[in-house]
XYZ file of N, CA and C in Angstrom:
318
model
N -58.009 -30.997 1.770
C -56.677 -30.555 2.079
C -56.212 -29.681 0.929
N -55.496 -28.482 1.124
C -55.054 -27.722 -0.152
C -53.720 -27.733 0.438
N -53.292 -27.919 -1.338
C -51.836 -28.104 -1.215
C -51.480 -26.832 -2.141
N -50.653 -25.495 -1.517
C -50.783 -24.028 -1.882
C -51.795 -23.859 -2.509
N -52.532 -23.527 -4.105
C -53.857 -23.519 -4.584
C -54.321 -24.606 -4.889
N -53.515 -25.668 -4.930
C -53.816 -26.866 -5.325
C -55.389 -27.455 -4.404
N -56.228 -27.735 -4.795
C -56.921 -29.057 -3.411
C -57.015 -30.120 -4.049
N -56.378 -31.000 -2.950
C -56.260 -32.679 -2.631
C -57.122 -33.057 -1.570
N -58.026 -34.225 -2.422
C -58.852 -35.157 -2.065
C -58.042 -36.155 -1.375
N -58.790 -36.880 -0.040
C -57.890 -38.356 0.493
C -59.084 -38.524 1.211
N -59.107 -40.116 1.977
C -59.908 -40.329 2.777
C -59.184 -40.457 3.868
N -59.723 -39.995 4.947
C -58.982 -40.220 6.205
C -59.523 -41.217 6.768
N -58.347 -42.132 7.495
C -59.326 -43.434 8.123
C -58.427 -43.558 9.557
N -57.536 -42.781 9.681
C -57.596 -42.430 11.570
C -57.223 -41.014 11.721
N -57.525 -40.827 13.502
C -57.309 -39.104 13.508
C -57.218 -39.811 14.946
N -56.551 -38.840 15.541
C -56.470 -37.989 17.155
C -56.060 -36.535 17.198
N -56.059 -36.165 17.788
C -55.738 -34.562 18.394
C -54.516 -34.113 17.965
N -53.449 -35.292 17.776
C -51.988 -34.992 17.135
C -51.959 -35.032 16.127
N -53.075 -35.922 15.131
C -52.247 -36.093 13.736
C -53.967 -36.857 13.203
N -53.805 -37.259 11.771
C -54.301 -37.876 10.599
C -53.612 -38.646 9.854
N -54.196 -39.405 9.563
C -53.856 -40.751 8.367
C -54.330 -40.322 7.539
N -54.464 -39.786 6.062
C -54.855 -40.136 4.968
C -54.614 -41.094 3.661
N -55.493 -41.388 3.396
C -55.310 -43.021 2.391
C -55.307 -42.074 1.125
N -54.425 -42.076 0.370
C -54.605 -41.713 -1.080
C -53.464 -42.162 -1.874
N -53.794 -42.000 -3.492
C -52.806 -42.823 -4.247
C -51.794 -41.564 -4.632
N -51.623 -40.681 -3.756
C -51.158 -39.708 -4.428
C -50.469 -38.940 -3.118
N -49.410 -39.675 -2.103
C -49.104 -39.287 -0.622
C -48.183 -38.021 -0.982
N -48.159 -37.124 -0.387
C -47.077 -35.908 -0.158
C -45.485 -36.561 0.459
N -44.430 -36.130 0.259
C -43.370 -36.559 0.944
C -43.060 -36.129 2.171
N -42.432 -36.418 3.052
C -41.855 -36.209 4.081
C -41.339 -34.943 4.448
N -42.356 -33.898 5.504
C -41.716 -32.819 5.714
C -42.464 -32.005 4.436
N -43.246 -32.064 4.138
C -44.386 -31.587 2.905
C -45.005 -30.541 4.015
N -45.935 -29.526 4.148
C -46.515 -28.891 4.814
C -47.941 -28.817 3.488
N -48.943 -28.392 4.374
C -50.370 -28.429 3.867
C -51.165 -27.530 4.709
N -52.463 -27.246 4.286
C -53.185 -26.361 4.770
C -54.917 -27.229 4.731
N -54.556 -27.761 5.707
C -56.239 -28.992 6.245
C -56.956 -28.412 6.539
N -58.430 -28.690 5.713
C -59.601 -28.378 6.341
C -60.847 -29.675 6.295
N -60.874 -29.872 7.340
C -62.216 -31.550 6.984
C -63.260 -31.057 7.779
N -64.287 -31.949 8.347
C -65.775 -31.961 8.992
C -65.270 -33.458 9.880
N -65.568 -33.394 11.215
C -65.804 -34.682 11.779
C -67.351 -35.066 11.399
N -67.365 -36.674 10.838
C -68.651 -37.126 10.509
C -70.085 -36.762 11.493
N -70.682 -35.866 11.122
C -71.979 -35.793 12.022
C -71.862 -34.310 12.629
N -70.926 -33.703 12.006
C -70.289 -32.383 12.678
C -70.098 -31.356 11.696
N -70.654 -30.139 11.614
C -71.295 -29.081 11.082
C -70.158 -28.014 10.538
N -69.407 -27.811 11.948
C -68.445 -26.998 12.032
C -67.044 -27.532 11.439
N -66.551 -26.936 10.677
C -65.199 -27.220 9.719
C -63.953 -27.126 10.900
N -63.241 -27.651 10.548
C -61.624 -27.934 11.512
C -60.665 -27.395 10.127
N -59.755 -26.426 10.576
C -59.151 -25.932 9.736
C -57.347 -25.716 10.448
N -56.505 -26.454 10.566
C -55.381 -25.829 10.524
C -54.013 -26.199 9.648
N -52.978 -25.771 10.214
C -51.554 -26.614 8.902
C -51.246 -28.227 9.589
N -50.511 -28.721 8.366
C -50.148 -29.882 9.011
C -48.986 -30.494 8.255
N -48.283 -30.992 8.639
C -46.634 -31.708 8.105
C -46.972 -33.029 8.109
N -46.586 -33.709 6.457
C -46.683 -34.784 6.343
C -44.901 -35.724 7.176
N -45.487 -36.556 8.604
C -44.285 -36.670 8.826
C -43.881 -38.564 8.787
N -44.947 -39.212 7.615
C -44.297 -40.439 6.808
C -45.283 -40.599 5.788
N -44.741 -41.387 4.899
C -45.480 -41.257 3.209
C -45.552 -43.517 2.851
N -46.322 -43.672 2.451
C -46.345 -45.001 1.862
C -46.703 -44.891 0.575
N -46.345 -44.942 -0.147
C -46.364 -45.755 -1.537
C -47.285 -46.499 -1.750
N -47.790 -46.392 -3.257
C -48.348 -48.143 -3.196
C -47.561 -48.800 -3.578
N -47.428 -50.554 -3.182
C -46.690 -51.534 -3.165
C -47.295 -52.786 -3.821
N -47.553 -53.332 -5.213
C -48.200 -54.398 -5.143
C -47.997 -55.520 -4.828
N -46.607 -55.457 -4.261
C -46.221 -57.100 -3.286
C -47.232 -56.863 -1.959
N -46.639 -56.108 -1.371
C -47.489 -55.903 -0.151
C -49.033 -55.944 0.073
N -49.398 -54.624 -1.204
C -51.054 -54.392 -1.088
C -51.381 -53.673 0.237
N -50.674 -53.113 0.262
C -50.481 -52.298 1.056
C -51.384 -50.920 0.551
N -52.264 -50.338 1.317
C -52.767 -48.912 1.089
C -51.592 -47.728 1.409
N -51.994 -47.531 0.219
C -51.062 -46.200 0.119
C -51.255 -44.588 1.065
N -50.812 -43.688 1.610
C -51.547 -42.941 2.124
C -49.962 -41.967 3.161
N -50.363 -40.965 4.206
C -49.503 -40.538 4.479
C -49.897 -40.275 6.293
N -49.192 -40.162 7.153
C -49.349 -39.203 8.472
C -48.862 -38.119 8.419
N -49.973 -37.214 9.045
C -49.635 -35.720 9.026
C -49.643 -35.268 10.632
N -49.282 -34.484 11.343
C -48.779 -34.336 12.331
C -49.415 -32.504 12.182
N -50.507 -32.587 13.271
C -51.071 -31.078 12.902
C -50.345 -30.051 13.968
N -49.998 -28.916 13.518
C -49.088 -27.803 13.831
C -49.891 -27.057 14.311
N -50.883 -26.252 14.184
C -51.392 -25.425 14.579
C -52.780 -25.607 14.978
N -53.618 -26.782 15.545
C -54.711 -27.040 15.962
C -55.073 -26.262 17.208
N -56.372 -25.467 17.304
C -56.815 -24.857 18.608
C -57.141 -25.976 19.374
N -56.838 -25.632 20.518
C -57.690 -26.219 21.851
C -59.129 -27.227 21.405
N -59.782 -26.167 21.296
C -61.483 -26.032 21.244
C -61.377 -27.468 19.852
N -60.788 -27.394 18.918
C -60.775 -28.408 18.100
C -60.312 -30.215 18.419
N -59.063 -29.669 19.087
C -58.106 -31.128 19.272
C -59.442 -31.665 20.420
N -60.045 -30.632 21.306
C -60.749 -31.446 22.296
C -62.568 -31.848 21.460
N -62.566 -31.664 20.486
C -63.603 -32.113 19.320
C -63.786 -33.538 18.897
N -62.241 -33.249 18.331
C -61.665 -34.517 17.654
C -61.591 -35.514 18.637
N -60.971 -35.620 19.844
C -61.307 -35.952 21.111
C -62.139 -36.976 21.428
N -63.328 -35.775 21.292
C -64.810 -36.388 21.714
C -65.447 -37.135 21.323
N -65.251 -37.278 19.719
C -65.617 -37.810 18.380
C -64.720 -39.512 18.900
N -63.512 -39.491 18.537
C -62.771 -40.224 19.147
C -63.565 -41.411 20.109
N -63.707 -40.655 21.322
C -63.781 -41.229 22.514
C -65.648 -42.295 21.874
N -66.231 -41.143 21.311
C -67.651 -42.072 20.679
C -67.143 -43.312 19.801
N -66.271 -43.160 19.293
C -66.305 -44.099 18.325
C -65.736 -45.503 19.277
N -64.978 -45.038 20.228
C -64.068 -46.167 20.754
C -64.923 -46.930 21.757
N -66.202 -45.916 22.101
C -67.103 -46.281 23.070
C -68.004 -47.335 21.950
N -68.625 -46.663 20.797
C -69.721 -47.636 20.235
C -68.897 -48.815 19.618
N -67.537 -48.710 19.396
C -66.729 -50.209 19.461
C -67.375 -51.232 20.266
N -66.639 -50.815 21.500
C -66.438 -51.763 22.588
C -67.420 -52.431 23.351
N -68.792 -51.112 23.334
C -69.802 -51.610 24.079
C -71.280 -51.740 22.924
N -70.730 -50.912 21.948
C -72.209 -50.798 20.684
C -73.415 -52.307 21.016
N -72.375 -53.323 20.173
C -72.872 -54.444 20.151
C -73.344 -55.364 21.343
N -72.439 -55.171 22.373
C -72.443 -55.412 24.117
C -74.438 -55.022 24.198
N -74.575 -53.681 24.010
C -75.426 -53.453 24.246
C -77.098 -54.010 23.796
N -76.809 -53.798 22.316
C -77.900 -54.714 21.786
C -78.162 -55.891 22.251
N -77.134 -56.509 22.664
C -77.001 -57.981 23.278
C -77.946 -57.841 24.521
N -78.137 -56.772 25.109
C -78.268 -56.884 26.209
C -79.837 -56.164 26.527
N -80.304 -55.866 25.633
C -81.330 -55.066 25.613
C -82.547 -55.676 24.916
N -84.038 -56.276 25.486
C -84.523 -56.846 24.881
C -86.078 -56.478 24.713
């Protein structure tokens, strides 16, 4: 993620077609704008558009709570959001049935 020349490191640990989670100790505030570029895992081709951070967490050590922010992407093509999508839809598939399957296969 570059923040004007700046680039910021985070790990992302959810996505859909609307938006990203990133986990970092270092969240942007509210209404922050950015310029995202990541790789879906296993995926070649770079995803590049803007995005508005639109909530921020802190870290908290009562809570323990992971720190991190949602960004809400503004300008994603088509051809991408239906990527992210797809990626998506695999992961929710090798959830539900991954293990189902091994079970079942001998």
């Amino acid at each position: 993620m570059e923040v004007a020349q700046e680039v910021f490191f985070g790990y992302a640990t959810n996505i859909s077609s609307r938006g990203i989670y990133i986990q970092t100790i270092n969240p942007k505030p509210t209404g922050f704008k950015v310029r995202l570029r990541f790789n879906l895992p296993g995926d070649r081709e770079t995803i590049e558009c803007s995005g508005e951070v639109v909530w921020s967490k802190e870290y908290d050590s009562k809570t323990c709570r992971k720190p991190g922010m949602g960004l809400k992407f503004l300008d994603l093509s088509q051809q991408h959001a239906d990527r992210i999508e797809a990626f998506v839809e695999r992961k929710i598939y090798a959830q539900d049935f991954g293990s189902q399957e091994e079970n079942t296969i001998s």
